[in-house]
Coordinates of C-alpha atoms and ligand atoms in Angstrom, one line a residue:
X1 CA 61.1 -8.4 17.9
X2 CA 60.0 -4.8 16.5
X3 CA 56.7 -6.7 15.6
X4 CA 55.5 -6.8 19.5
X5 CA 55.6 -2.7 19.8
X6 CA 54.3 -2.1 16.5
X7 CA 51.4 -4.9 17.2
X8 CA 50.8 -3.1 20.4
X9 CA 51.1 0.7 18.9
X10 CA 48.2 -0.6 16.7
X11 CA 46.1 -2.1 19.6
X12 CA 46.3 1.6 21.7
X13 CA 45.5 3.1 18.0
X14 CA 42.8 0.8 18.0
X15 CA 41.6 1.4 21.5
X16 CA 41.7 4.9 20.7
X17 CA 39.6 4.1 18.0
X18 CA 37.5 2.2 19.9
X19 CA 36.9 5.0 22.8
X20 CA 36.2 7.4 20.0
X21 CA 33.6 5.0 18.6
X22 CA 32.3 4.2 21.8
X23 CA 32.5 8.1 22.3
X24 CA 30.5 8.7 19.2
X25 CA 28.1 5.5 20.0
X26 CA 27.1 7.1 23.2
X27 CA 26.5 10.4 22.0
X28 CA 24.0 8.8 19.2
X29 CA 22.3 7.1 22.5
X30 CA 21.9 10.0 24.0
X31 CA 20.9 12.0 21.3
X32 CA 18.6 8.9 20.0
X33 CA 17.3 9.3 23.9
X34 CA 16.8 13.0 24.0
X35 CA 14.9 13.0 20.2
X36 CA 12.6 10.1 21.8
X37 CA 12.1 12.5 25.2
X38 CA 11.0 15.6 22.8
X39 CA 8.7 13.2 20.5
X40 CA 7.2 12.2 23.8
X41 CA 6.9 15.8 24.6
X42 CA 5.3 16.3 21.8
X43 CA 2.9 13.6 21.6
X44 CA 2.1 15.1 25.4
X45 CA 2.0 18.5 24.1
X46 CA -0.7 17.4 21.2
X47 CA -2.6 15.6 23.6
X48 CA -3.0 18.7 26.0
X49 CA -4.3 20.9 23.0
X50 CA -6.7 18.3 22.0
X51 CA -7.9 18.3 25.5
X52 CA -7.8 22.2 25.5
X53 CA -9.5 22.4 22.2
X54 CA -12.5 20.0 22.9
X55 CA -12.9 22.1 26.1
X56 CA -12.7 25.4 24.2
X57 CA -15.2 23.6 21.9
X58 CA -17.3 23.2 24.5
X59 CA -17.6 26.7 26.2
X60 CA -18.2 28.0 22.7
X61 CA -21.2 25.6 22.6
X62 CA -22.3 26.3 25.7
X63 CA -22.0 30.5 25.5
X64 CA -23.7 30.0 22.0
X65 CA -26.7 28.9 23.1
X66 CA -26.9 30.6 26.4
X67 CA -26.7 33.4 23.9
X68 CA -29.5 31.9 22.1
X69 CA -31.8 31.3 25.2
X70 CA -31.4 35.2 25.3
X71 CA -33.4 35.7 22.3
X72 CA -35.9 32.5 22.6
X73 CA -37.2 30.3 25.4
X74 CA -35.6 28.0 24.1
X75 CA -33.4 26.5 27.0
X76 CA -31.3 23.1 26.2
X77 CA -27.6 22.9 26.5
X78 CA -26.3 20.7 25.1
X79 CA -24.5 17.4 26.7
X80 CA -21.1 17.5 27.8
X81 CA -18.7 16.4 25.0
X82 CA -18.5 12.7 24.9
X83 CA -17.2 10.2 22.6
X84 CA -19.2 10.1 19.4
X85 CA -19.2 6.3 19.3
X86 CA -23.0 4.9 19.1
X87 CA -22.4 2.7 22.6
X88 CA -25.4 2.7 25.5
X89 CA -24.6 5.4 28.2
X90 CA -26.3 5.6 31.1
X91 CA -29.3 8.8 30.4
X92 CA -28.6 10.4 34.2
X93 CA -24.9 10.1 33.6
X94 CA -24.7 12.8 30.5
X95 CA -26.4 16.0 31.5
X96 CA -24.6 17.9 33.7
X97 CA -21.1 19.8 32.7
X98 CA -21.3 21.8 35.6
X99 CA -21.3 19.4 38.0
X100 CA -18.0 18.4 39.8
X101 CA -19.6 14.8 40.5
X102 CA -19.8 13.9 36.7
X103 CA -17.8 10.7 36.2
X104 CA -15.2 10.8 34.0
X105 CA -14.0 7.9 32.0
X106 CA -10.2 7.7 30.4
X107 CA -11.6 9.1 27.2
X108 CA -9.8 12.6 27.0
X109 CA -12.6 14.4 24.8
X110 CA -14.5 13.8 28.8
X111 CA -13.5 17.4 29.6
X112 CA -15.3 19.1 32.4
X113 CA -16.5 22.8 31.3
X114 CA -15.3 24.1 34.4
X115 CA -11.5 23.6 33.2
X116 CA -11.4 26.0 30.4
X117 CA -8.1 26.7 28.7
X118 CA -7.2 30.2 29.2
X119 CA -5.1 29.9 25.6
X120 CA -7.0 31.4 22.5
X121 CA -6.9 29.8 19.5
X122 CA -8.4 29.2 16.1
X123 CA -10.9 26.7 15.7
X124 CA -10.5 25.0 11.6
X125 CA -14.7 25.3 10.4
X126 CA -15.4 21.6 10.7
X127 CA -15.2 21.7 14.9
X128 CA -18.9 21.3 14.9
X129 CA -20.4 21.1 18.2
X130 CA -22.4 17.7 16.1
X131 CA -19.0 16.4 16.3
X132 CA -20.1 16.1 20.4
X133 CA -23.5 14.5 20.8
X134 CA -24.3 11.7 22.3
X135 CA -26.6 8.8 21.5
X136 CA -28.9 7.9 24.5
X137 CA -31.2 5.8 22.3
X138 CA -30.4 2.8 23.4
X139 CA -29.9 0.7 20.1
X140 CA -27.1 0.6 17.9
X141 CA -28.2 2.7 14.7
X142 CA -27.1 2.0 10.7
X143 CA -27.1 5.8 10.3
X144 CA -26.5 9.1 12.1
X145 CA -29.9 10.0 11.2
X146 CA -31.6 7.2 13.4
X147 CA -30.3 9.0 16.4
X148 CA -32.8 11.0 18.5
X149 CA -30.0 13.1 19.9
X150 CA -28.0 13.9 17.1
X151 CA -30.9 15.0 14.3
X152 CA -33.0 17.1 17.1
X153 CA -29.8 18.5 17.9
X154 CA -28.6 19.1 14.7
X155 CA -32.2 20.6 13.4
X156 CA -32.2 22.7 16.4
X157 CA -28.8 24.1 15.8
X158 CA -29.1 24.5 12.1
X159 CA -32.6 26.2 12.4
X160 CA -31.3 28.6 15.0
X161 CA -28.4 29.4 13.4
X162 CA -30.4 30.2 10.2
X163 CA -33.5 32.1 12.6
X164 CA -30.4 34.8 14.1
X165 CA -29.6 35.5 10.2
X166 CA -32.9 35.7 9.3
X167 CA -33.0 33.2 6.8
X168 CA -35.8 30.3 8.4
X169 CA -39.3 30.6 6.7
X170 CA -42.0 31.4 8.7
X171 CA -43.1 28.6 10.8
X172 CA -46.5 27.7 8.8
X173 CA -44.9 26.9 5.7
X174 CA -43.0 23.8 7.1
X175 CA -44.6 23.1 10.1
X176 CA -48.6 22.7 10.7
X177 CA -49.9 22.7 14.3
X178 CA -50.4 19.3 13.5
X179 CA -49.0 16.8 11.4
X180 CA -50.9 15.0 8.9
X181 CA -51.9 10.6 9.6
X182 CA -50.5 10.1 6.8
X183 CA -46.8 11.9 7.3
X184 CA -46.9 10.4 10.7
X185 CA -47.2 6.9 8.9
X186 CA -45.7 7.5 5.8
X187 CA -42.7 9.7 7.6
X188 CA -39.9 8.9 4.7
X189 CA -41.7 10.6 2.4
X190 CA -42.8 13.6 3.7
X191 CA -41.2 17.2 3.5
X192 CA -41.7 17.8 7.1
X193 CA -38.8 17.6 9.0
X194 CA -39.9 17.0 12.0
X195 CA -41.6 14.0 11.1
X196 CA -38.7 13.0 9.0
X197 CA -36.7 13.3 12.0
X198 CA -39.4 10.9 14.0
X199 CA -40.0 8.6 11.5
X200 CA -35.9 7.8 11.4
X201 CA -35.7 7.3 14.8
X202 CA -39.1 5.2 15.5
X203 CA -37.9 2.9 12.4
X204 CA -35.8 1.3 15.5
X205 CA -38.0 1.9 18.2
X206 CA -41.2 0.9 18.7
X207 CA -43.9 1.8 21.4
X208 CA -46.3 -1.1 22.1
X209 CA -48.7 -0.1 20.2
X210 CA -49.8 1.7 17.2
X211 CA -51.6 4.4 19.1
X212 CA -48.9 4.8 21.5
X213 CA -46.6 5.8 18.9
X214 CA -49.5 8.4 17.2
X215 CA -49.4 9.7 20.5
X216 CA -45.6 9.8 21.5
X217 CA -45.0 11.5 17.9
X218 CA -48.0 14.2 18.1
X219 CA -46.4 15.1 21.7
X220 CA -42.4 15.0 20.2
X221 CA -43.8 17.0 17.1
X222 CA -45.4 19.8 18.9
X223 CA -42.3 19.9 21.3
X224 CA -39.8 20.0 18.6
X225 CA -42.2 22.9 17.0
X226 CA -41.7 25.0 19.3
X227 CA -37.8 24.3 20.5
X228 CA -37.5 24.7 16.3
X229 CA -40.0 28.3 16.3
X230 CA -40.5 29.6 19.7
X231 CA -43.1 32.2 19.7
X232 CA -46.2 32.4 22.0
X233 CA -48.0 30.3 19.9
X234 CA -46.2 27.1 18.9
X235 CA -45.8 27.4 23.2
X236 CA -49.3 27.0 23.8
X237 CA -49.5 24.2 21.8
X238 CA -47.1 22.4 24.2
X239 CA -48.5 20.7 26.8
X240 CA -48.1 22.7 30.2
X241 CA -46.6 19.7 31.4
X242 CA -44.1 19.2 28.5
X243 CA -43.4 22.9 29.6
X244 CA -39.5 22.8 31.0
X245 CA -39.3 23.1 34.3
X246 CA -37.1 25.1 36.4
X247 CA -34.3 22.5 36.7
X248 CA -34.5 21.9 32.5
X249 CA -34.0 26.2 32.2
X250 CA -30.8 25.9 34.3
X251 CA -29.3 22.8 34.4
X252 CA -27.3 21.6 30.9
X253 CA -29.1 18.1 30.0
X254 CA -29.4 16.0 26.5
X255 CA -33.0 17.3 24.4
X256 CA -34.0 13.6 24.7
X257 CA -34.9 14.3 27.9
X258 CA -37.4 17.0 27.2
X259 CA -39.1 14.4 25.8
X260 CA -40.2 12.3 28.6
X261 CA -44.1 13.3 29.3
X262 CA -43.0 13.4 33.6
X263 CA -42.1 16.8 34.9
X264 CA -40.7 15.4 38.1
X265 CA -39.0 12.4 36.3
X266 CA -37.1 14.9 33.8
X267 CA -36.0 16.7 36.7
X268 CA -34.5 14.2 38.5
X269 CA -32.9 12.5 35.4
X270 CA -31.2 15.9 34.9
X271 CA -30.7 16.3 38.3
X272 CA -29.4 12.9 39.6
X273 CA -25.9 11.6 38.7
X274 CA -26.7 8.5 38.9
X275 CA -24.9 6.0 36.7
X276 CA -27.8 3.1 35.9
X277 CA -26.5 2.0 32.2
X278 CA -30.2 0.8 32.4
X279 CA -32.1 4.0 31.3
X280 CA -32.3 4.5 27.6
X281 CA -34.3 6.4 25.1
X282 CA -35.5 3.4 23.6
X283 CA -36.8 1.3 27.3
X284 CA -38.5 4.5 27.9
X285 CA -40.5 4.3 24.5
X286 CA -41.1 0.9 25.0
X287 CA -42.3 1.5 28.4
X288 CA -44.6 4.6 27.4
X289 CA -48.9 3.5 28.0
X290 CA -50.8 6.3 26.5
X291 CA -54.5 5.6 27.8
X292 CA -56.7 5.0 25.0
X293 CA -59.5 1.8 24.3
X294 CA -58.3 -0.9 22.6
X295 CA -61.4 -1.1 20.9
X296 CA -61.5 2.5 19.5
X297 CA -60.5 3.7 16.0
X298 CA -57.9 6.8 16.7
X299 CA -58.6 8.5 13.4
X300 CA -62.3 9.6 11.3
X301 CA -63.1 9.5 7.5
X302 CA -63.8 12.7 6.6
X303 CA -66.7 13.0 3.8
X304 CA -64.1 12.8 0.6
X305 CA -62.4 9.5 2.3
X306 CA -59.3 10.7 3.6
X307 CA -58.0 9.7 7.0
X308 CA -57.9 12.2 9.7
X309 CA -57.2 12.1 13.4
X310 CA -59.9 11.7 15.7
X311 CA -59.8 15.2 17.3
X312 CA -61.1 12.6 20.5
X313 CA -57.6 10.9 20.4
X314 CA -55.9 14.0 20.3
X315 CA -57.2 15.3 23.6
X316 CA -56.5 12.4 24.9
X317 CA -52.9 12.6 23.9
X318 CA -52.4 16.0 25.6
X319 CA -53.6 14.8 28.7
X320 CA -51.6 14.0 31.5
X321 CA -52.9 11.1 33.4
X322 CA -53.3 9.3 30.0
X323 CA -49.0 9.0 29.5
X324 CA -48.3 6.3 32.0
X325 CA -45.5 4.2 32.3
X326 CA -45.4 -0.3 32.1
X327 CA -45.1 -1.9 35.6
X328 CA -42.5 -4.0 34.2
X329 CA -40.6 -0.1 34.6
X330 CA -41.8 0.4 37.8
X331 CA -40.4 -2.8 39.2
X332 CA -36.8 -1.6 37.4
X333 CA -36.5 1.4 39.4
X334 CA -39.2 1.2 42.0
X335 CA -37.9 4.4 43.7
X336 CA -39.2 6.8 41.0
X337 CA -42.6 5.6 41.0
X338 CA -43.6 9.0 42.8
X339 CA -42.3 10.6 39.5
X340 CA -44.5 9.1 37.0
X341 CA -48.3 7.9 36.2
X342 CA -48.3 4.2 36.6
X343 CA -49.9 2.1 34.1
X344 CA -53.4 0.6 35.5
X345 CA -54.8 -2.9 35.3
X346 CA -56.0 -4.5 32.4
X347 CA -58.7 -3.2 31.8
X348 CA -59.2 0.0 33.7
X349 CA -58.1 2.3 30.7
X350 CA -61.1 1.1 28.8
X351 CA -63.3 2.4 31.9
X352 CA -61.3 5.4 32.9
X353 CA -63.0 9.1 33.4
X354 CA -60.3 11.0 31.7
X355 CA -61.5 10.7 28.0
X356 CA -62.8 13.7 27.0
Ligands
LIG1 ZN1 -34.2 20.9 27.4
LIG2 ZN1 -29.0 7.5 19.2

């Protein structure tokens, strides 16, 4: 009979047991639970400074090259950050930063400039704005350097940076008013970077026809001259029309857009929000008609045999009624018709008055 207590005496010692190891179960819950909750915090807490950093980032960007365009005409911001992946964005959708309207995707390097962090804080050397651009081309690329974005905004930024130490060689040394037919066509293996730069990104996209892409690299080279060595000079040897426009001085937009030969179409691409994922570097290349005979030879043989440009073609080239744009464009986005030269009928070009 002194078994029942005893048995029972155990059970209570055992309950007590239990309640402690209950006691000390539910404190490791709750301490498990808590340690989850600060991770949590944490990984909240990372994410914020990544969000604050890439918006730093951004602002340093941008007051770099205002501070820039205080020294030089030189007037590109450069895009918003955005994901560095090489996927098709829509061209309108990427230029402005300052605008509240910009849509915003879940990606959290989409921080508007206007939300700066009011934290300081030290930036490791390789945040690179690079880090930031874009592609806008249009194509998927094998290599960075294929990118029109990325390597004019990378040559633009490295030549800068070395033009405010005072390290860049003057301009005639590396860049000729005018590139050579042969480094236009032979682009790999020239030392010009420009056309190194071209020749990368025309590998994937190709005008209609040879001419067209003589033409849209002569205009891209003497642009790029001058955004690389602004002086009075390399200016003048930029179309007036190529000239930025008011809207490209002040509003933030991708350098591809300089590009496009339409003053009025640049300025409502950098002006418009609008979100058609149809725009692309590489339809408006494709798109390009630069005005010359089908049946006219664009370069001369000089007396020793080598090939030069037919100064003829040239003119033509920096002409503005000769850059037109396909029909097939047209009928894509019929409303900015008023924005551009629209390619003529068959036949008209060889006819038309503007050859010099
Ligand atoms: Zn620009
Ligand atoms: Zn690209």
């Amino acid at each position: 009979m002194e078994s029942a207590p005893q048995k029972r005496q155990r059970t209570e010692l055992q309950l007590a047991r239990k309640r402690q190891a209950d006691r000390v179960s539910q404190k490791a819950k709750r301490e498990q639970a808590k340690r989850n909750m600060d991770h949590l915090e944490t990984q909240l807490a990372k994410l914020q400074d990544t969000v604050e950093l890439l918006s730093d980032q951004l602002q340093a960007m941008h007051a770099e090259l205002r501070e820039r365009d205080k020294h030089c005409p030189s007037h590109c911001r450069p895009p918003p950050p955005q994901s560095t992946a090489s996927d098709v964005q829509p061209l309108g959708s990427l230029d402005g930063d300052n605008n509240a309207e910009t849509s915003k995707d879940e990606n959290p390097s989409e921080v508007p400039a206007k939300q700066p962090s009011s934290k300081k804080r030290n930036r490791s050397p390789a945040d690179s704005p690079l880090d930031l651009i874009k592609c806008l081309c249009g194509v998927q690329h094998q290599v960075q350097s294929e990118c029109l974005e990325y390597s004019t905004f990378s040559i633009l930024l490295k030549t800068h940076e070395n033009l405010a130490e005072g390290k860049e060689l003057p301009i005639t040394t590396w860049l000729p008013r005018t590139p050579s037919l042969v480094s236009i066509f032979c682009p790999a293996a020239s030392t010009n970077p420009v056309i190194r730069i071209l020749g990368a990104f025309f590998r994937q996209v190709h005008p209609t026809k040879v001419s067209t892409l003589l033409a849209c690299c002569l205009l891209m080279y003497r642009y790029l001259r001058w955004r690389l060595y602004p002086d009075k000079e390399t200016f003048r040897d930029v179309p007036e029309w190529v000239h930025p426009t008011e809207i490209q001085k002040t509003v933030p937009h991708p350098v591809c857009v300089d590009f496009i030969p339409w003053p009025k179409l640049r300025d409502y691409i950098v002006l418009h929000k609008y979100t058609d994922p149809r725009h692309s570097v590489s339809l408006f290349i494709r798109s390009i008609r630069v005005r010359w005979p089908d049946n006219r030879d664009f370069y001369t043989m000089s007396a020793q045999g080598e090939l030069l440009l037919d100064p003829e073609f040239e003119e033509a080239v920096y002409r503005y009624e000769n850059w037109q744009i396909s029909k097939d464009w047209i009928e894509m986005f019929p409303a900015l018709k008023d924005y551009v030269n629209v390619e003529e009928d068959e036949g008209d070009s060889q006819t038309a008055p503007n050859w010099p």
